[in-house]
PDB file of C-alpha atoms and ligand atoms in Angstrom:
ATOM      1  CA  UNK A  95       9.584  88.934 -26.444  1.00  0.00           C
ATOM      2  CA  UNK A  96       8.686  86.978 -23.294  1.00  0.00           C
ATOM      3  CA  UNK A  97      11.412  85.038 -21.445  1.00  0.00           C
ATOM      4  CA  UNK A  98      10.645  81.367 -21.877  1.00  0.00           C
ATOM      5  CA  UNK A  99      12.331  77.995 -21.925  1.00  0.00           C
ATOM      6  CA  UNK A 100      12.331  77.631 -25.723  1.00  0.00           C
ATOM      7  CA  UNK A 101      13.930  81.030 -26.206  1.00  0.00           C
ATOM      8  CA  UNK A 102      16.770  80.143 -23.836  1.00  0.00           C
ATOM      9  CA  UNK A 103      17.180  76.583 -25.127  1.00  0.00           C
ATOM     10  CA  UNK A 104      17.607  77.982 -28.637  1.00  0.00           C
ATOM     11  CA  UNK A 105      20.355  80.326 -27.440  1.00  0.00           C
ATOM     12  CA  UNK A 106      22.238  77.606 -25.558  1.00  0.00           C
ATOM     13  CA  UNK A 107      21.819  75.118 -28.434  1.00  0.00           C
ATOM     14  CA  UNK A 108      23.411  77.406 -30.991  1.00  0.00           C
ATOM     15  CA  UNK A 109      26.030  79.297 -28.941  1.00  0.00           C
ATOM     16  CA  UNK A 110      29.307  78.115 -27.486  1.00  0.00           C
ATOM     17  CA  UNK A 111      29.886  79.243 -23.899  1.00  0.00           C
ATOM     18  CA  UNK A 112      32.612  81.756 -24.772  1.00  0.00           C
ATOM     19  CA  UNK A 113      30.281  83.505 -27.280  1.00  0.00           C
ATOM     20  CA  UNK A 114      27.358  83.906 -24.886  1.00  0.00           C
ATOM     21  CA  UNK A 115      26.682  87.604 -24.313  1.00  0.00           C
ATOM     22  CA  UNK A 116      27.232  87.211 -20.542  1.00  0.00           C
ATOM     23  CA  UNK A 117      30.174  84.783 -20.603  1.00  0.00           C
ATOM     24  CA  UNK A 118      32.828  85.243 -17.898  1.00  0.00           C
ATOM     25  CA  UNK A 119      36.169  83.475 -17.923  1.00  0.00           C
ATOM     26  CA  UNK A 120      36.275  83.839 -14.149  1.00  0.00           C
ATOM     27  CA  UNK A 121      33.364  84.887 -11.978  1.00  0.00           C
ATOM     28  CA  UNK A 122      35.706  87.302 -10.183  1.00  0.00           C
ATOM     29  CA  UNK A 123      33.249  90.014  -9.005  1.00  0.00           C
ATOM     30  CA  UNK A 124      30.857  87.430  -7.548  1.00  0.00           C
ATOM     31  CA  UNK A 125      33.684  85.560  -5.832  1.00  0.00           C
ATOM     32  CA  UNK A 126      34.991  88.859  -4.417  1.00  0.00           C
ATOM     33  CA  UNK A 127      31.629  89.420  -2.736  1.00  0.00           C
ATOM     34  CA  UNK A 128      31.498  85.877  -1.437  1.00  0.00           C
ATOM     35  CA  UNK A 129      34.921  86.258   0.123  1.00  0.00           C
ATOM     36  CA  UNK A 130      33.209  88.618   2.591  1.00  0.00           C
ATOM     37  CA  UNK A 131      31.043  85.801   3.966  1.00  0.00           C
ATOM     38  CA  UNK A 132      32.672  84.810   7.249  1.00  0.00           C
ATOM     39  CA  UNK A 133      31.250  81.329   7.769  1.00  0.00           C
ATOM     40  CA  UNK A 134      32.147  79.296   4.696  1.00  0.00           C
ATOM     41  CA  UNK A 135      31.903  75.576   5.439  1.00  0.00           C
ATOM     42  CA  UNK A 136      30.448  73.594   2.527  1.00  0.00           C
ATOM     43  CA  UNK A 137      27.508  75.995   2.215  1.00  0.00           C
ATOM     44  CA  UNK A 138      24.428  75.082   0.233  1.00  0.00           C
ATOM     45  CA  UNK A 139      24.189  77.534  -2.660  1.00  0.00           C
ATOM     46  CA  UNK A 140      21.098  78.153  -4.784  1.00  0.00           C
ATOM     47  CA  UNK A 141      21.623  79.511  -8.303  1.00  0.00           C
ATOM     48  CA  UNK A 142      18.227  80.612  -9.690  1.00  0.00           C
ATOM     49  CA  UNK A 143      19.459  80.800 -13.319  1.00  0.00           C
ATOM     50  CA  UNK A 144      22.764  78.961 -13.298  1.00  0.00           C
ATOM     51  CA  UNK A 145      23.228  78.871 -17.064  1.00  0.00           C
ATOM     52  CA  UNK A 146      26.577  77.291 -17.886  1.00  0.00           C
ATOM     53  CA  UNK A 147      28.549  79.686 -15.688  1.00  0.00           C
ATOM     54  CA  UNK A 148      32.109  78.980 -14.560  1.00  0.00           C
ATOM     55  CA  UNK A 149      30.869  80.053 -11.126  1.00  0.00           C
ATOM     56  CA  UNK A 150      29.455  76.523 -10.825  1.00  0.00           C
ATOM     57  CA  UNK A 151      32.943  75.045 -11.177  1.00  0.00           C
ATOM     58  CA  UNK A 152      34.461  77.553  -8.747  1.00  0.00           C
ATOM     59  CA  UNK A 153      31.814  76.788  -6.127  1.00  0.00           C
ATOM     60  CA  UNK A 154      32.242  73.023  -6.483  1.00  0.00           C
ATOM     61  CA  UNK A 155      35.999  73.436  -6.068  1.00  0.00           C
ATOM     62  CA  UNK A 156      35.360  75.364  -2.865  1.00  0.00           C
ATOM     63  CA  UNK A 157      33.239  72.499  -1.525  1.00  0.00           C
ATOM     64  CA  UNK A 158      29.804  74.095  -1.899  1.00  0.00           C
ATOM     65  CA  UNK A 159      26.712  71.925  -2.258  1.00  0.00           C
ATOM     66  CA  UNK A 160      24.725  73.259  -5.179  1.00  0.00           C
ATOM     67  CA  UNK A 161      21.091  73.649  -6.103  1.00  0.00           C
ATOM     68  CA  UNK A 162      21.268  74.497  -9.799  1.00  0.00           C
ATOM     69  CA  UNK A 163      18.121  75.894 -11.339  1.00  0.00           C
ATOM     70  CA  UNK A 164      17.570  77.122 -14.858  1.00  0.00           C
ATOM     71  CA  UNK A 165      14.545  77.535 -17.109  1.00  0.00           C
ATOM     72  CA  UNK A 166      16.655  76.013 -19.909  1.00  0.00           C
ATOM     73  CA  UNK A 167      17.210  72.267 -19.912  1.00  0.00           C
ATOM     74  CA  UNK A 168      19.816  72.792 -22.674  1.00  0.00           C
ATOM     75  CA  UNK A 169      21.927  74.872 -20.271  1.00  0.00           C
ATOM     76  CA  UNK A 170      21.607  72.325 -17.468  1.00  0.00           C
ATOM     77  CA  UNK A 171      22.444  69.439 -19.842  1.00  0.00           C
ATOM     78  CA  UNK A 172      25.663  71.194 -20.799  1.00  0.00           C
ATOM     79  CA  UNK A 173      26.607  71.566 -17.135  1.00  0.00           C
ATOM     80  CA  UNK A 174      25.781  67.878 -16.556  1.00  0.00           C
ATOM     81  CA  UNK A 175      28.168  66.942 -19.390  1.00  0.00           C
ATOM     82  CA  UNK A 176      30.889  69.056 -17.759  1.00  0.00           C
ATOM     83  CA  UNK A 177      30.403  67.465 -14.350  1.00  0.00           C
ATOM     84  CA  UNK A 178      29.553  63.825 -15.014  1.00  0.00           C
ATOM     85  CA  UNK A 179      31.410  62.939 -11.786  1.00  0.00           C
ATOM     86  CA  UNK A 180      29.384  65.386  -9.648  1.00  0.00           C
ATOM     87  CA  UNK A 181      25.917  64.894 -11.143  1.00  0.00           C
ATOM     88  CA  UNK A 182      24.608  63.201  -8.012  1.00  0.00           C
ATOM     89  CA  UNK A 183      26.070  65.822  -5.684  1.00  0.00           C
ATOM     90  CA  UNK A 184      24.012  68.553  -7.336  1.00  0.00           C
ATOM     91  CA  UNK A 185      20.321  69.197  -6.778  1.00  0.00           C
ATOM     92  CA  UNK A 186      18.996  69.912 -10.306  1.00  0.00           C
ATOM     93  CA  UNK A 187      15.904  72.007 -10.983  1.00  0.00           C
ATOM     94  CA  UNK A 188      14.540  73.109 -14.335  1.00  0.00           C
ATOM     95  CA  UNK A 189      11.952  75.724 -13.367  1.00  0.00           C
ATOM     96  CA  UNK A 190      10.851  79.245 -14.112  1.00  0.00           C
ATOM     97  CA  UNK A 191      12.152  80.977 -10.986  1.00  0.00           C
ATOM     98  CA  UNK A 192       9.149  83.301 -10.895  1.00  0.00           C
ATOM     99  CA  UNK A 193       6.957  80.266 -10.134  1.00  0.00           C
ATOM    100  CA  UNK A 194       6.942  78.505  -6.731  1.00  0.00           C
ATOM    101  CA  UNK A 195       9.929  76.206  -6.215  1.00  0.00           C
ATOM    102  CA  UNK A 196       9.096  72.628  -5.146  1.00  0.00           C
ATOM    103  CA  UNK A 197       8.631  72.228  -1.385  1.00  0.00           C
ATOM    104  CA  UNK A 198      11.349  69.565  -1.144  1.00  0.00           C
ATOM    105  CA  UNK A 199      14.114  72.003  -2.161  1.00  0.00           C
ATOM    106  CA  UNK A 200      16.540  72.192   0.772  1.00  0.00           C
ATOM    107  CA  UNK A 201      17.146  75.513   2.544  1.00  0.00           C
ATOM    108  CA  UNK A 202      20.093  77.442   1.133  1.00  0.00           C
ATOM    109  CA  UNK A 203      22.879  79.359   2.880  1.00  0.00           C
ATOM    110  CA  UNK A 204      23.616  81.510  -0.160  1.00  0.00           C
ATOM    111  CA  UNK A 205      21.513  82.651  -3.115  1.00  0.00           C
ATOM    112  CA  UNK A 206      23.501  83.912  -6.105  1.00  0.00           C
ATOM    113  CA  UNK A 207      21.817  85.625  -9.037  1.00  0.00           C
ATOM    114  CA  UNK A 208      23.925  86.907 -11.897  1.00  0.00           C
ATOM    115  CA  UNK A 209      21.851  88.312 -14.734  1.00  0.00           C
ATOM    116  CA  UNK A 210      18.617  86.397 -14.073  1.00  0.00           C
ATOM    117  CA  UNK A 211      16.290  88.617 -12.037  1.00  0.00           C
ATOM    118  CA  UNK A 212      16.559  91.467 -14.542  1.00  0.00           C
ATOM    119  CA  UNK A 213      14.745  89.333 -17.162  1.00  0.00           C
ATOM    120  CA  UNK A 214      11.579  89.355 -15.022  1.00  0.00           C
ATOM    121  CA  UNK A 215       9.669  92.428 -16.046  1.00  0.00           C
ATOM    122  CA  UNK A 216       6.150  92.246 -14.667  1.00  0.00           C
ATOM    123  CA  UNK A 217       4.965  92.698 -11.094  1.00  0.00           C
ATOM    124  CA  UNK A 218       3.778  89.119 -10.525  1.00  0.00           C
ATOM    125  CA  UNK A 219       6.940  87.447 -11.792  1.00  0.00           C
ATOM    126  CA  UNK A 220       9.191  89.763  -9.767  1.00  0.00           C
ATOM    127  CA  UNK A 221       7.123  89.148  -6.637  1.00  0.00           C
ATOM    128  CA  UNK A 222       7.161  85.387  -7.312  1.00  0.00           C
ATOM    129  CA  UNK A 223      10.966  85.512  -7.556  1.00  0.00           C
ATOM    130  CA  UNK A 224      11.376  87.304  -4.217  1.00  0.00           C
ATOM    131  CA  UNK A 225       8.909  84.959  -2.529  1.00  0.00           C
ATOM    132  CA  UNK A 226      11.033  82.008  -3.671  1.00  0.00           C
ATOM    133  CA  UNK A 227      14.195  83.664  -2.389  1.00  0.00           C
ATOM    134  CA  UNK A 228      12.599  84.226   1.020  1.00  0.00           C
ATOM    135  CA  UNK A 229      11.232  80.662   1.116  1.00  0.00           C
ATOM    136  CA  UNK A 230      14.609  79.126   0.264  1.00  0.00           C
ATOM    137  CA  UNK A 231      17.230  81.287   2.028  1.00  0.00           C
ATOM    138  CA  UNK A 232      17.760  80.547   5.714  1.00  0.00           C
ATOM    139  CA  UNK A 233      18.062  83.284   8.336  1.00  0.00           C
ATOM    140  CA  UNK A 234      21.763  84.189   8.576  1.00  0.00           C
ATOM    141  CA  UNK A 235      22.222  83.361   4.885  1.00  0.00           C
ATOM    142  CA  UNK A 236      23.433  85.691   2.125  1.00  0.00           C
ATOM    143  CA  UNK A 237      21.890  86.828  -1.150  1.00  0.00           C
ATOM    144  CA  UNK A 238      24.107  88.067  -3.984  1.00  0.00           C
ATOM    145  CA  UNK A 239      22.735  89.972  -6.982  1.00  0.00           C
ATOM    146  CA  UNK A 240      24.525  91.045 -10.152  1.00  0.00           C
ATOM    147  CA  UNK A 241      22.043  92.823 -12.426  1.00  0.00           C
ATOM    148  CA  UNK A 242      22.157  95.374 -15.219  1.00  0.00           C
ATOM    149  CA  UNK A 243      22.308  98.763 -13.551  1.00  0.00           C
ATOM    150  CA  UNK A 244      20.071 101.679 -14.416  1.00  0.00           C
ATOM    151  CA  UNK A 245      22.879 102.833 -16.760  1.00  0.00           C
ATOM    152  CA  UNK A 246      22.952  99.418 -18.460  1.00  0.00           C
ATOM    153  CA  UNK A 247      21.619  98.363 -21.848  1.00  0.00           C
ATOM    154  CA  UNK A 248      17.804  98.090 -22.015  1.00  0.00           C
ATOM    155  CA  UNK A 249      17.948  94.609 -23.605  1.00  0.00           C
ATOM    156  CA  UNK A 250      19.958  91.407 -23.398  1.00  0.00           C
ATOM    157  CA  UNK A 251      19.525  88.111 -25.264  1.00  0.00           C
ATOM    158  CA  UNK A 252      16.766  89.789 -27.306  1.00  0.00           C
ATOM    159  CA  UNK A 253      14.704  90.475 -24.183  1.00  0.00           C
ATOM    160  CA  UNK A 254      13.689  93.714 -22.488  1.00  0.00           C
ATOM    161  CA  UNK A 255      15.167  94.115 -19.029  1.00  0.00           C
ATOM    162  CA  UNK A 256      14.063  95.533 -15.709  1.00  0.00           C
ATOM    163  CA  UNK A 257      17.278  97.236 -14.602  1.00  0.00           C
ATOM    164  CA  UNK A 258      18.156  97.730 -10.948  1.00  0.00           C
ATOM    165  CA  UNK A 259      19.466 100.205  -8.434  1.00  0.00           C
ATOM    166  CA  UNK A 260      20.414  99.122  -4.927  1.00  0.00           C
ATOM    167  CA  UNK A 261      17.402 100.970  -3.479  1.00  0.00           C
ATOM    168  CA  UNK A 262      14.905  98.801  -5.315  1.00  0.00           C
ATOM    169  CA  UNK A 263      16.649  95.556  -4.336  1.00  0.00           C
ATOM    170  CA  UNK A 264      16.721  96.638  -0.677  1.00  0.00           C
ATOM    171  CA  UNK A 265      13.066  97.601  -0.816  1.00  0.00           C
ATOM    172  CA  UNK A 266      11.990  94.299  -2.367  1.00  0.00           C
ATOM    173  CA  UNK A 267      13.976  92.287   0.171  1.00  0.00           C
ATOM    174  CA  UNK A 268      12.573  94.278   3.091  1.00  0.00           C
ATOM    175  CA  UNK A 269      13.769  94.935   6.619  1.00  0.00           C
ATOM    176  CA  UNK A 270      14.852  91.367   7.317  1.00  0.00           C
ATOM    177  CA  UNK A 271      17.854  91.820   4.983  1.00  0.00           C
ATOM    178  CA  UNK A 272      20.921  93.966   5.691  1.00  0.00           C
ATOM    179  CA  UNK A 273      23.009  95.340   2.842  1.00  0.00           C
ATOM    180  CA  UNK A 274      26.565  94.047   3.388  1.00  0.00           C
ATOM    181  CA  UNK A 275      28.322  95.255   0.258  1.00  0.00           C
ATOM    182  CA  UNK A 276      27.720  96.871  -3.116  1.00  0.00           C
ATOM    183  CA  UNK A 277      29.763  98.016  -6.084  1.00  0.00           C
ATOM    184  CA  UNK A 278      29.424  98.922  -9.750  1.00  0.00           C
ATOM    185  CA  UNK A 279      31.139  96.707 -12.271  1.00  0.00           C
ATOM    186  CA  UNK A 280      31.394  97.172 -16.017  1.00  0.00           C
ATOM    187  CA  UNK A 281      31.432  93.814 -17.717  1.00  0.00           C
ATOM    188  CA  UNK A 282      32.798  93.622 -21.270  1.00  0.00           C
ATOM    189  CA  UNK A 283      30.803  91.189 -23.372  1.00  0.00           C
ATOM    190  CA  UNK A 284      32.483  88.937 -25.999  1.00  0.00           C
ATOM    191  CA  UNK A 285      32.134  91.738 -28.590  1.00  0.00           C
ATOM    192  CA  UNK A 286      33.957  94.111 -26.238  1.00  0.00           C
ATOM    193  CA  UNK A 287      30.820  96.153 -25.486  1.00  0.00           C
ATOM    194  CA  UNK A 288      30.582  97.576 -21.943  1.00  0.00           C
ATOM    195  CA  UNK A 289      27.672  96.356 -19.820  1.00  0.00           C
ATOM    196  CA  UNK A 290      27.309  98.206 -16.499  1.00  0.00           C
ATOM    197  CA  UNK A 291      26.161  95.968 -13.646  1.00  0.00           C
ATOM    198  CA  UNK A 292      25.445  96.571  -9.989  1.00  0.00           C
ATOM    199  CA  UNK A 293      26.687  93.947  -7.569  1.00  0.00           C
ATOM    200  CA  UNK A 294      25.151  93.695  -4.113  1.00  0.00           C
ATOM    201  CA  UNK A 295      25.241  91.284  -1.220  1.00  0.00           C
ATOM    202  CA  UNK A 296      22.705  91.099   1.624  1.00  0.00           C
ATOM    203  CA  UNK A 297      22.574  89.131   4.854  1.00  0.00           C
ATOM    204  CA  UNK A 298      19.244  87.823   6.055  1.00  0.00           C
ATOM    205  CA  UNK A 299      18.916  88.846   9.677  1.00  0.00           C
ATOM    206  CA  UNK A 300      15.342  87.785  10.357  1.00  0.00           C
ATOM    207  CA  UNK A 301      12.608  85.413   9.162  1.00  0.00           C
TER     208      UNK A 301
HETATM  209  C1  LIG B 127      22.178  86.019 -18.898  1.00  0.00           C
HETATM  210  S1  LIG B 127      22.099  84.347 -18.498  1.00  0.00           S
HETATM  211  C2  LIG B 127      23.129  84.252 -17.028  1.00  0.00           C
HETATM  212  C3  LIG B 127      23.553  82.843 -16.704  1.00  0.00           C
HETATM  213  C4  LIG B 127      24.477  82.733 -15.484  1.00  0.00           C
HETATM  214  N1  LIG B 127      23.850  83.226 -14.295  1.00  0.00           N
HETATM  215  C5  LIG B 127      25.779  83.428 -15.755  1.00  0.00           C
HETATM  216  O1  LIG B 127      26.096  84.405 -15.063  1.00  0.00           O
HETATM  217  O2  LIG B 127      26.495  82.972 -16.647  1.00  0.00           O
HETATM  218  C6  LIG B 127      20.461  84.196 -17.831  1.00  0.00           C
HETATM  219  C7  LIG B 127      20.148  82.792 -17.387  1.00  0.00           C
HETATM  220  O3  LIG B 127      18.897  82.785 -16.706  1.00  0.00           O
HETATM  221  C8  LIG B 127      18.080  81.765 -17.224  1.00  0.00           C
HETATM  222  N2  LIG B 127      16.685  82.228 -17.065  1.00  0.00           N
HETATM  223  C9  LIG B 127      16.060  83.216 -17.757  1.00  0.00           C
HETATM  224  N3  LIG B 127      14.811  83.404 -17.294  1.00  0.00           N
HETATM  225  C10 LIG B 127      14.657  82.513 -16.291  1.00  0.00           C
HETATM  226  C11 LIG B 127      13.580  82.203 -15.406  1.00  0.00           C
HETATM  227  N4  LIG B 127      12.406  82.868 -15.478  1.00  0.00           N
HETATM  228  N5  LIG B 127      13.742  81.208 -14.488  1.00  0.00           N
HETATM  229  C12 LIG B 127      14.939  80.539 -14.424  1.00  0.00           C
HETATM  230  N6  LIG B 127      15.978  80.777 -15.229  1.00  0.00           N
HETATM  231  C13 LIG B 127      15.853  81.757 -16.142  1.00  0.00           C
HETATM  232  C14 LIG B 127      18.534  81.583 -18.672  1.00  0.00           C
HETATM  233  O4  LIG B 127      18.223  80.323 -19.196  1.00  0.00           O
HETATM  234  C15 LIG B 127      20.037  81.802 -18.539  1.00  0.00           C
HETATM  235  O5  LIG B 127      20.716  80.633 -18.212  1.00  0.00           O
END
């Protein structure tokens, strides 16, 4: 099945957050990577597929300015309900991240992808994703990826995945990105099933 807005809206409409197959109570592994970023002063953070993640809340608490994108308006509506007080402080986007982002999207200091990129399975959509990342992330900024590893399940949310090793991420980002940190992490989904992820963080050193 192809990843599309209706597919994701249906999932978010019928599933409570804590039952989503990727739900985290705390976004601890992502926050551990971000703790390695030296200059943290109200950074602008772009989430390409924010979902309803608790990471959003953690970042707002830390004073980040957010650009929240998701292909699913149902997911974004749920986040809007949770943050009625902060609605105006967030730049909302409801786009397929493999397609060009609007030109008025502000440059980001940090790009954080947990379990989004791996849903893009064909060459054009993957290339479109990385073009967006390079258009949006400023030089000196950081990109964080948490994707199903090559040892991970072949499917999630009913969709076939393109699983990642660090080598492929580094290759797609190119020489203008330095690998800062990487680790394996086995996430347990709400049914208790292990889901091996790779976590990586890169720093953009050049345009
Ligand atoms: C597995 S969930 C992860 C959500 C969130 N990052 C988290 O860690 O809780 C994947 C998310 O990516 C969104 N998504 C899937 N394909 C997308 C695409 N092509 N463009 C933007 N968002 C997409 C889905 O709607 C969903 O919110």
